[in-house]
Coordinates of C-alpha atoms in Angstrom, one line a residue:
M1 CA -0.1 0.1 0.1
T2 CA 1.3 3.6 -0.6
S3 CA 1.8 6.1 2.3
A4 CA 1.8 9.8 2.7
N5 CA 3.2 12.3 4.9
T6 CA 1.0 14.9 3.3
Q7 CA -0.4 17.6 5.7
V8 CA -4.1 17.3 5.6
R9 CA -6.9 19.5 7.1
I10 CA -8.3 16.9 9.5
C11 CA -7.4 14.3 11.9
E12 CA -3.8 15.7 12.4
A13 CA -3.4 14.1 15.8
G14 CA -3.7 10.5 16.3
A15 CA -6.0 9.6 19.2
T16 CA -4.5 8.4 22.5
Q17 CA -5.8 5.7 24.9
R18 CA -8.7 7.3 26.9
P19 CA -8.6 7.1 30.7
E20 CA -11.4 5.3 32.2
T21 CA -13.1 8.2 33.9
P22 CA -17.0 9.0 33.9
K23 CA -18.0 10.7 30.6
P24 CA -19.4 14.2 31.2
A25 CA -22.9 14.8 29.9
R26 CA -22.8 16.2 26.2
K27 CA -24.5 19.4 25.7
P28 CA -27.5 19.3 23.3
S29 CA -27.3 21.0 20.1
A30 CA -29.1 24.5 20.1
D31 CA -31.1 23.3 17.0
S32 CA -32.4 20.5 19.2
L33 CA -33.1 22.7 22.1
R34 CA -35.0 25.2 19.8
L35 CA -37.2 22.5 18.4
T36 CA -38.0 20.7 21.6
C37 CA -38.1 23.7 24.3
G38 CA -39.0 26.6 22.1
A39 CA -35.7 28.3 23.2
A40 CA -32.0 27.7 23.2
Q41 CA -32.0 26.7 26.9
H42 CA -32.0 23.3 28.8
C43 CA -35.4 22.3 30.1
E44 CA -36.5 19.2 31.9
P45 CA -40.1 18.4 31.3
D46 CA -41.5 15.3 32.9
L47 CA -41.9 13.2 29.6
G48 CA -41.4 9.8 31.3
Y49 CA -43.5 6.9 30.0
S50 CA -43.8 3.2 31.1
V51 CA -44.5 0.2 29.1
V52 CA -45.8 -3.1 30.6
L53 CA -44.9 -6.1 28.5
G54 CA -45.9 -9.3 30.3
T55 CA -44.3 -9.1 33.9
A56 CA -41.5 -6.7 32.7
F57 CA -41.6 -3.2 33.5
F58 CA -39.8 -0.6 31.6
E59 CA -39.3 3.0 32.2
A60 CA -37.3 5.8 30.2
E61 CA -37.2 9.4 30.0
F62 CA -36.9 11.2 26.6
A63 CA -33.7 13.0 26.0
M64 CA -33.5 16.4 24.6
N65 CA -33.4 15.7 20.8
R66 CA -35.8 14.9 18.2
L67 CA -34.9 11.2 18.0
A68 CA -35.1 10.5 21.8
D69 CA -38.4 12.3 21.9
V70 CA -39.9 9.4 20.1
Y71 CA -37.9 6.6 21.3
R72 CA -35.4 6.4 24.2
P73 CA -32.5 8.4 25.9
S74 CA -29.8 6.0 24.3
L75 CA -29.7 4.8 20.8
S76 CA -26.3 3.2 21.0
L77 CA -27.7 -0.2 20.5
L78 CA -29.1 0.8 17.1
N79 CA -26.3 -1.0 15.4
D80 CA -25.4 -4.5 13.7
L81 CA -23.7 -6.8 16.1
Y82 CA -20.7 -7.2 13.9
Q83 CA -19.8 -3.5 14.4
L84 CA -19.5 -4.2 18.1
T85 CA -17.7 -7.4 17.5
M86 CA -15.3 -5.6 15.3
A87 CA -14.9 -2.9 17.9
Y88 CA -14.1 -5.4 20.5
G89 CA -11.4 -6.9 18.0
Y90 CA -9.7 -3.4 17.4
W91 CA -9.7 -2.9 21.2
K92 CA -8.1 -6.3 21.9
N93 CA -5.4 -5.9 19.3
G94 CA -4.4 -2.5 20.3
L95 CA -6.0 -0.9 17.2
A96 CA -8.9 1.1 18.8
D97 CA -7.3 4.3 18.6
R98 CA -5.5 4.0 15.2
T99 CA -6.8 6.9 13.1
A100 CA -8.8 6.1 10.1
V101 CA -11.0 7.7 7.3
F102 CA -14.3 6.1 6.1
H103 CA -16.7 7.4 3.6
L104 CA -20.4 6.9 3.1
F105 CA -21.5 6.9 -0.4
F106 CA -24.0 5.2 -2.9
R107 CA -23.3 3.5 -6.2
S108 CA -26.3 4.3 -8.6
N109 CA -29.1 7.0 -8.5
P110 CA -32.4 5.7 -7.4
F111 CA -35.6 5.2 -9.4
D112 CA -33.4 5.0 -12.6
G113 CA -33.0 8.8 -12.4
G114 CA -30.2 11.1 -13.3
Y115 CA -29.6 12.6 -9.7
T116 CA -30.1 12.3 -5.9
I117 CA -31.1 14.7 -3.1
A118 CA -28.8 14.4 0.1
C119 CA -31.0 14.1 3.2
G120 CA -31.0 13.2 6.8
L121 CA -27.7 15.0 7.9
Q122 CA -29.5 16.9 10.9
T123 CA -31.0 13.5 12.2
A124 CA -27.6 11.9 11.9
I125 CA -26.1 14.9 13.9
D126 CA -28.8 14.5 16.6
Y127 CA -27.8 11.0 17.0
L128 CA -24.0 11.5 17.1
A129 CA -24.2 14.5 19.4
N130 CA -26.0 12.3 22.1
L131 CA -24.4 9.0 21.6
Q132 CA -23.2 7.2 24.7
F133 CA -23.5 3.7 26.1
N134 CA -25.5 3.9 29.2
D135 CA -25.9 1.4 32.1
D136 CA -28.9 -0.4 30.4
D137 CA -27.0 -0.9 27.3
L138 CA -24.0 -2.2 28.9
R139 CA -25.9 -4.7 31.1
Y140 CA -27.6 -6.0 28.0
L141 CA -24.2 -6.4 26.1
E142 CA -23.0 -8.3 29.2
T143 CA -25.6 -10.8 28.7
L144 CA -24.4 -11.9 25.1
T145 CA -22.5 -15.1 24.8
G146 CA -20.5 -16.7 22.0
A147 CA -20.7 -20.4 20.6
D148 CA -18.9 -21.6 23.8
S149 CA -21.6 -20.0 26.0
Q150 CA -18.9 -17.7 27.6
P151 CA -19.5 -13.8 27.5
L152 CA -19.2 -12.2 24.1
F153 CA -17.3 -9.3 25.4
E154 CA -15.2 -9.0 28.5
N155 CA -16.1 -6.5 31.2
A156 CA -13.1 -4.3 30.8
F157 CA -14.2 -3.6 27.0
L158 CA -17.8 -2.7 28.3
D159 CA -16.3 -0.4 30.8
Y160 CA -14.3 1.0 27.9
L161 CA -17.5 1.7 25.9
G162 CA -19.1 3.1 28.9
N163 CA -16.5 5.7 29.4
L164 CA -15.9 6.3 25.6
S165 CA -15.7 10.0 24.8
F166 CA -16.1 10.4 21.0
E167 CA -13.6 12.3 18.9
W168 CA -14.6 12.1 15.3
D169 CA -13.9 14.7 12.6
I170 CA -16.9 14.5 10.4
D171 CA -17.5 16.3 7.1
A172 CA -20.8 15.9 5.1
I173 CA -22.8 17.4 2.1
P174 CA -25.5 19.6 3.3
E175 CA -29.0 18.5 3.0
G176 CA -30.9 19.3 -0.2
T177 CA -27.7 19.2 -2.3
T178 CA -27.9 17.1 -5.7
V179 CA -25.4 14.4 -5.4
Y180 CA -24.2 11.5 -7.6
P181 CA -22.8 7.9 -7.3
H182 CA -19.6 7.5 -5.6
E183 CA -19.4 10.9 -4.1
P184 CA -18.9 10.7 -0.2
L185 CA -22.0 12.1 1.2
V186 CA -20.2 11.8 4.7
R187 CA -16.7 11.6 5.6
V188 CA -15.7 10.2 9.1
C189 CA -12.1 10.5 10.5
G190 CA -11.1 9.4 13.7
P191 CA -10.0 6.5 16.0
M192 CA -10.9 3.4 14.1
L193 CA -13.1 1.8 16.8
Q194 CA -15.2 4.9 16.9
C195 CA -15.5 5.2 13.2
Q196 CA -16.7 1.6 12.9
L197 CA -19.4 2.0 15.5
I198 CA -21.1 4.6 13.6
E199 CA -21.4 2.7 10.2
T200 CA -24.8 1.1 10.6
P201 CA -26.6 3.9 12.3
L202 CA -25.4 6.5 9.8
L203 CA -26.3 4.4 6.8
N204 CA -29.7 3.7 8.5
L205 CA -30.3 7.6 9.0
I206 CA -28.9 8.8 5.6
N207 CA -30.1 6.2 3.1
F208 CA -33.7 6.3 3.7
Q209 CA -34.1 10.2 3.9
T210 CA -32.0 10.6 0.9
L211 CA -34.1 8.0 -1.1
V212 CA -37.5 9.6 0.1
A213 CA -36.1 13.4 -0.4
T214 CA -35.1 12.2 -4.0
K215 CA -38.6 10.7 -4.7
S216 CA -40.2 13.9 -3.4
A217 CA -38.2 16.1 -5.6
R218 CA -39.1 14.0 -8.5
V219 CA -42.8 14.1 -7.6
C220 CA -42.8 17.9 -7.0
S221 CA -40.9 18.6 -10.3
A222 CA -43.7 16.7 -12.1
A223 CA -46.3 18.8 -10.4
G224 CA -44.5 21.8 -11.3
V225 CA -43.1 23.1 -8.1
F226 CA -39.9 23.9 -9.3
S227 CA -41.0 25.1 -12.8
Q228 CA -39.8 28.7 -14.0
P229 CA -42.2 30.6 -13.5
P230 CA -43.4 28.6 -10.7
T231 CA -46.9 27.2 -10.9
K232 CA -49.4 27.3 -8.0
D233 CA -49.4 23.5 -7.6
R234 CA -48.4 22.1 -4.4
V235 CA -47.8 18.4 -3.2
I236 CA -48.7 17.2 0.2
E237 CA -47.3 14.0 1.8
F238 CA -50.0 11.7 2.7
G239 CA -48.1 8.5 3.5
L240 CA -48.2 7.7 7.3
R241 CA -50.8 5.0 7.1
R242 CA -48.8 3.1 4.5
A243 CA -45.3 4.0 5.9
Q244 CA -43.0 1.3 7.5
G245 CA -43.4 2.0 11.1
I246 CA -43.3 5.0 13.1
D247 CA -39.9 6.1 12.3
G248 CA -40.5 5.2 8.6
G249 CA -43.5 7.7 8.6
L250 CA -41.5 10.5 10.5
S251 CA -38.5 10.1 8.5
A252 CA -40.4 10.1 5.3
S253 CA -42.5 13.2 6.2
R254 CA -39.3 15.2 7.0
A255 CA -37.4 14.1 3.9
S256 CA -40.5 14.7 1.7
Y257 CA -40.7 18.2 3.0
V258 CA -36.9 18.8 2.2
G259 CA -37.5 17.3 -1.1
G260 CA -40.2 20.0 -2.0
C261 CA -43.7 19.0 -0.5
A262 CA -45.7 21.8 1.0
G263 CA -46.9 19.8 4.0
T264 CA -47.8 16.5 5.5
S265 CA -50.9 14.7 7.0
N266 CA -48.6 13.5 9.7
V267 CA -49.5 15.3 12.9
L268 CA -46.4 14.0 14.8
A269 CA -44.0 15.2 12.1
G270 CA -45.8 18.6 12.2
N271 CA -45.0 18.8 15.9
V272 CA -41.5 17.4 15.8
F273 CA -40.1 19.0 12.6
E274 CA -42.4 22.0 12.3
I275 CA -43.8 20.9 9.2
P276 CA -47.2 22.4 7.9
I277 CA -49.9 19.7 8.5
V278 CA -53.0 19.3 6.2
G279 CA -56.1 17.1 6.4
T280 CA -59.9 17.4 6.7
H281 CA -62.3 14.3 6.1
A282 CA -62.3 10.8 4.8
H283 CA -65.1 8.7 3.2
S284 CA -66.0 7.4 6.7
W285 CA -67.4 10.8 7.4
V286 CA -69.7 11.1 4.5
M287 CA -70.9 7.5 5.1
T288 CA -71.9 8.4 8.8
F289 CA -74.8 10.5 7.5
D290 CA -77.9 9.9 5.8
S291 CA -76.9 11.9 2.9
E292 CA -73.7 13.6 1.3
Q293 CA -75.3 16.8 1.7
E294 CA -75.9 16.5 5.2
A295 CA -72.2 15.1 5.8
F296 CA -70.7 18.3 3.9
Q297 CA -73.0 20.7 5.9
R298 CA -72.3 19.1 9.3
Y299 CA -68.6 19.2 8.7
A300 CA -68.7 22.8 7.4
D301 CA -70.8 23.5 10.8
A302 CA -67.9 21.9 12.8
M303 CA -64.8 23.2 10.9
P304 CA -65.8 26.2 8.8
N305 CA -62.3 27.2 8.5
N306 CA -61.0 23.9 7.1
C307 CA -63.4 22.8 4.3
V308 CA -62.0 20.6 1.6
F309 CA -64.9 18.2 0.7
L310 CA -64.1 14.6 -0.6
V311 CA -66.6 14.1 -3.4
D312 CA -66.2 10.8 -4.7
T313 CA -67.9 8.7 -2.1
Y314 CA -71.0 8.1 -4.4
D315 CA -71.2 10.1 -7.6
T316 CA -68.2 12.4 -7.9
L317 CA -69.7 15.2 -9.9
E318 CA -72.9 15.3 -8.0
G319 CA -70.6 15.5 -4.9
V320 CA -68.8 18.5 -6.3
R321 CA -72.3 20.0 -7.0
R322 CA -73.3 19.6 -3.4
A323 CA -69.9 20.9 -2.2
V324 CA -70.7 24.3 -4.1
E325 CA -74.1 24.4 -2.4
V326 CA -72.5 23.9 1.1
G327 CA -69.7 26.3 0.2
K328 CA -72.4 28.9 -0.6
R329 CA -73.8 28.8 2.8
L330 CA -70.3 28.8 4.2
R331 CA -69.5 31.9 2.4
E332 CA -72.8 33.7 3.8
S333 CA -71.3 32.7 7.5
G334 CA -68.2 34.7 6.6
H335 CA -66.0 31.5 5.8
E336 CA -64.8 30.3 2.2
M337 CA -64.5 26.7 1.0
L338 CA -61.1 25.8 0.4
G339 CA -61.6 23.0 -2.4
I340 CA -62.6 19.5 -2.9
R341 CA -60.7 16.2 -3.3
L342 CA -60.9 13.5 -5.9
D343 CA -59.7 10.2 -4.8
S344 CA -60.9 7.8 -7.3
G345 CA -61.9 7.5 -11.1
D346 CA -60.6 9.4 -14.2
L347 CA -58.9 12.1 -12.4
A348 CA -58.0 14.0 -15.5
W349 CA -61.6 14.1 -16.8
L350 CA -63.1 14.5 -13.4
S351 CA -60.9 17.5 -12.5
I352 CA -61.7 19.1 -15.6
E353 CA -65.4 18.8 -15.2
A354 CA -65.1 19.7 -11.5
R355 CA -63.3 22.9 -12.4
K356 CA -66.2 24.0 -14.5
I357 CA -68.8 23.3 -11.8
L358 CA -66.6 25.2 -9.3
D359 CA -66.1 28.1 -11.7
A360 CA -69.7 28.2 -12.6
G361 CA -70.9 28.1 -9.0
G362 CA -68.5 31.0 -8.1
F363 CA -65.7 29.2 -6.6
P364 CA -62.9 29.9 -9.2
D365 CA -60.2 29.9 -6.4
A366 CA -61.3 26.5 -4.9
S367 CA -58.6 24.0 -5.1
I368 CA -59.0 20.6 -6.7
V369 CA -57.1 18.2 -4.8
A370 CA -56.1 14.7 -5.9
S371 CA -55.0 11.5 -4.5
N372 CA -55.2 7.8 -5.4
D373 CA -51.6 6.3 -5.5
L374 CA -50.0 9.2 -7.3
D375 CA -46.5 9.4 -8.3
E376 CA -44.3 11.5 -10.7
R377 CA -45.2 9.5 -13.8
L378 CA -48.9 9.6 -13.2
I379 CA -48.8 13.3 -12.4
T380 CA -46.7 13.9 -15.6
S381 CA -49.5 11.8 -17.5
L382 CA -52.3 13.8 -15.8
K383 CA -50.6 17.0 -16.6
L384 CA -50.4 15.9 -20.3
Q385 CA -54.0 15.2 -20.4
G386 CA -54.9 18.7 -19.3
A387 CA -55.9 17.8 -15.6
R388 CA -57.0 21.0 -13.5
I389 CA -55.6 19.5 -10.4
D390 CA -53.5 22.2 -8.3
T391 CA -52.9 20.1 -5.2
W392 CA -51.5 16.6 -5.2
G393 CA -51.6 14.2 -2.2
V394 CA -49.1 11.7 -2.7
G395 CA -48.9 8.8 -0.1
T396 CA -47.9 5.2 -0.6
K397 CA -45.4 5.8 -3.6
L398 CA -43.6 8.7 -1.7
A399 CA -43.5 7.6 1.7
T400 CA -42.5 4.1 1.0
A401 CA -40.2 4.9 -2.0
Y402 CA -42.5 2.3 -3.7
D403 CA -40.6 1.6 -6.8
Q404 CA -37.1 1.3 -5.1
P405 CA -37.3 0.7 -1.4
A406 CA -33.5 1.2 -0.5
L407 CA -30.7 3.5 -1.6
G408 CA -28.0 1.0 -1.4
G409 CA -25.5 3.3 0.6
V410 CA -22.3 1.9 1.7
Y411 CA -19.5 2.9 4.3
K412 CA -15.8 2.1 3.2
L413 CA -12.4 2.7 4.6
G414 CA -10.3 5.0 2.5
A415 CA -7.2 5.5 4.4
I416 CA -5.4 4.5 8.0
R417 CA -2.4 5.9 9.8
D418 CA 0.5 3.5 10.3
D419 CA 2.7 3.2 13.5
D420 CA 4.8 6.2 12.4
G421 CA 1.7 8.4 11.8
N422 CA 1.8 8.1 8.1
W423 CA -1.3 7.8 5.9
Q424 CA -1.7 4.5 4.2
H425 CA -4.4 4.4 1.5
R426 CA -6.8 1.5 1.5
I427 CA -8.8 0.1 -1.4
K428 CA -11.5 -2.8 -1.6
L429 CA -11.4 -4.8 -4.8
S430 CA -14.2 -6.6 -6.4
E431 CA -14.9 -8.7 -9.5
Q432 CA -17.5 -5.8 -10.3
T433 CA -15.9 -2.6 -11.4
V434 CA -18.6 -0.5 -9.6
K435 CA -17.8 -2.0 -6.3
V436 CA -14.2 -1.1 -6.2
S437 CA -13.7 1.5 -3.7
N438 CA -11.9 4.8 -3.9
P439 CA -8.7 5.2 -1.8
G440 CA -7.8 8.2 0.1
I441 CA -9.3 11.2 2.1
L442 CA -12.0 12.2 -0.3
Q443 CA -13.4 15.5 -1.1
V444 CA -16.1 16.4 -4.0
R445 CA -15.4 19.7 -6.1
R446 CA -18.4 20.9 -8.1
F447 CA -17.7 22.9 -11.2
E448 CA -20.1 25.7 -12.5
S449 CA -20.4 28.0 -15.3
D450 CA -23.2 30.2 -16.6
G451 CA -25.4 29.1 -13.6
E452 CA -25.2 25.5 -14.2
H453 CA -23.6 22.4 -12.6
R454 CA -20.9 21.2 -15.3
G455 CA -19.3 18.3 -13.4
D456 CA -18.1 16.8 -10.0
M457 CA -14.5 15.8 -9.3
I458 CA -13.7 13.4 -6.5
Y459 CA -10.2 14.2 -5.2
D460 CA -7.8 13.0 -2.5
E461 CA -6.8 15.5 -0.1
L462 CA -3.6 13.4 0.4
L463 CA -2.4 14.1 -3.0
D464 CA -1.1 17.1 -4.9
W465 CA -4.1 18.8 -6.5
R466 CA -5.3 21.8 -4.6
T467 CA -8.2 24.3 -5.3
G468 CA -7.5 26.7 -7.9
D469 CA -5.2 24.2 -10.0
E470 CA -6.4 23.2 -13.4
A471 CA -8.4 20.0 -13.1
T472 CA -8.7 16.8 -15.1
M473 CA -11.1 14.2 -14.1
I474 CA -11.4 10.7 -15.4
D475 CA -14.6 8.6 -15.5
P476 CA -13.8 5.6 -13.1
A477 CA -15.5 3.2 -15.5
D478 CA -13.8 4.4 -18.8
A479 CA -10.5 6.1 -18.4
Y480 CA -10.9 7.5 -22.0
R481 CA -13.7 9.7 -20.9
Q482 CA -12.2 12.8 -19.3
K483 CA -13.1 16.4 -18.7
R484 CA -11.0 19.3 -18.2
F485 CA -11.7 22.4 -16.2
P486 CA -9.5 25.5 -16.3
A487 CA -8.1 26.9 -13.1
D488 CA -10.2 29.9 -13.0
V489 CA -13.8 28.3 -13.6
T490 CA -16.1 28.5 -10.5
S491 CA -16.1 25.6 -8.4
R492 CA -16.7 24.6 -4.7
D493 CA -16.2 21.8 -2.3
L494 CA -19.5 19.9 -1.2
L495 CA -18.3 18.2 2.0
T496 CA -18.3 20.8 4.8
P497 CA -17.2 20.5 8.5
V498 CA -20.1 19.1 10.7
L499 CA -18.1 17.8 13.9
R500 CA -14.7 18.6 15.1
G501 CA -13.3 16.4 18.0
G502 CA -16.8 15.0 18.6
E503 CA -18.3 18.4 19.0
V504 CA -20.8 19.9 16.6
V505 CA -19.4 22.8 14.5
Y506 CA -22.4 23.0 12.0
A507 CA -25.7 24.9 12.2
S508 CA -28.1 23.1 10.4
P509 CA -30.6 25.4 8.5
P510 CA -34.4 24.9 9.0
L511 CA -36.2 22.6 6.8
A512 CA -37.6 25.3 4.8
E513 CA -34.4 26.7 3.7
M514 CA -33.2 23.2 3.0
Q515 CA -36.2 23.2 0.4
H516 CA -34.8 26.4 -1.2
V517 CA -31.6 24.6 -1.5
V518 CA -33.3 21.8 -3.4
H519 CA -34.9 24.4 -5.7
A520 CA -31.7 26.2 -6.4
E521 CA -29.9 23.0 -7.0
L522 CA -32.3 21.5 -9.5
Q523 CA -32.5 24.9 -11.3
A524 CA -28.7 24.4 -11.8
T525 CA -28.9 21.0 -12.8
P526 CA -28.8 20.2 -16.6
S527 CA -32.3 19.6 -17.7
A528 CA -31.2 16.4 -19.7
V529 CA -30.0 14.9 -16.3
K530 CA -33.4 15.7 -14.7
R531 CA -35.4 13.6 -17.3
F532 CA -37.4 10.8 -15.8
D533 CA -36.9 8.5 -18.7
N534 CA -33.1 7.9 -19.9
P535 CA -31.5 10.7 -18.1
H536 CA -28.1 12.0 -19.4
E537 CA -25.3 11.0 -17.0
Y538 CA -24.0 13.8 -15.0
P539 CA -20.2 14.0 -15.4
V540 CA -18.6 12.6 -12.2
G541 CA -15.1 11.6 -12.2
L542 CA -11.8 11.1 -10.3
E543 CA -9.1 13.8 -10.3
Q544 CA -6.1 12.4 -12.5
G545 CA -3.9 11.7 -9.6
L546 CA -6.3 9.8 -7.7
H547 CA -7.3 7.7 -10.9
E548 CA -3.6 6.9 -11.3
L549 CA -3.2 6.0 -7.7
K550 CA -6.3 3.8 -7.8
S551 CA -5.3 2.1 -10.9
Q552 CA -1.7 1.3 -9.5
M553 CA -3.2 0.0 -6.4
I554 CA -5.6 -2.3 -8.4
R555 CA -2.6 -3.5 -10.4
D556 CA -0.3 -4.2 -7.3
A557 CA -3.0 -6.1 -5.4
R558 CA -3.8 -8.4 -8.3
A559 CA -0.2 -9.0 -8.8
R560 CA -0.1 -10.3 -5.2
K561 CA -2.7 -12.9 -5.9

């Protein structure tokens, strides 16, 4: 393997053996405090809960961050066992504090698309900022046994975990940024054991939200949310009832909002993430009464300031006419009907006919909301058919990422310091070219001109290329595909500091600002890359020196077989 003494901007000092002293309580991030307490000050509400399961009795208090508000104070066991067994192996072999660098990335864009939207970083920051092994965690690990029925972990290791003070330097691409295969979304540098322990939770927290944010951006693009000039169309996420569990629903609502949705039906997500919530009534409300007319009127009496009538319980167009009649009475009382919702049938034709009825009845501003297993392709089709829908309720296909339920993100070792403190590059080989990893301490440089993204270059901070140099990038799958950028072209690094020495140094913007980032990023993305069918491949390559290093490492490794 190659070595380097090059000075780099992260992880300059190797970690030392930690004294086994009690770990100080970590200060919650200001963002976590703002969302849970309403102000940047520590507060201790009595939010304890109890669960009885058989004869077992469990109690926990919620910690001061959004994840623990829903689950439990410690999520350190949110992990795969092999992360802990490797950590134990590093500890036993004296490698726990060896400095290493890992990268989290994915290998292909989801949904056969041309781009991906980064998401989930703030959730990951919340997790990392509060990560510690508490007494309950350690007691459980103490019960685990190996094949010989002996303890899997010795007590000294469990004590080590209990006293662990995390020291990572972590860089990440901000949420809402367009990203592409093989680009590191997250870079983790620190003691080997500590880097290994967060592989699974980082993948869990980043993969799904990135997937759903990408789906949301595609759906919102189809609806015209990102059009220039913008349309009045909006997308509402309706997926909680079909989502994969509590966190599947919460994470999907958050990521959908980042990706461009105007709101969600998920009340808990509204409370936790400050997302606008939307909802009126279902078919069961209409079926409760003797007539549809009565159902609409009773609802208007109860909630005159929140009237969107679901009109397809019986006869859709008759339902629209009844909504108009109730809307007129509502107007006489000083309120306004907001719109109607279509949930079945020929949505294009019904929306056109409904628009005629609403306009003729004096409700030209009433919205037409549509639902019924919508996604970006069906919305595109409805638009082409002249549908008069302006609000799109998208549930199952969005919250579950229906056509691709996993992103396929991975977490790979890129470099490690040797006993002399020199960096040693590391590479994973494979019979599949796409699965060969990139060595080094990686960063992504995005080149732009005339307001458009022109290409992303992955470079190694251990090598000689520096910002301001002329850049040549090479397609890792085809060395003859090369792209050059002059030294004076506009460019920026995508990875930004998030934690230094285990402490948060990044102020995550509000979700609404992340939406604006998505909008700006998609405006700068070439239109051919944004096509749903056969999108153009956005240029991403390795800096020439990194490509040459990687090629040499592959040749050397295969020659040793």
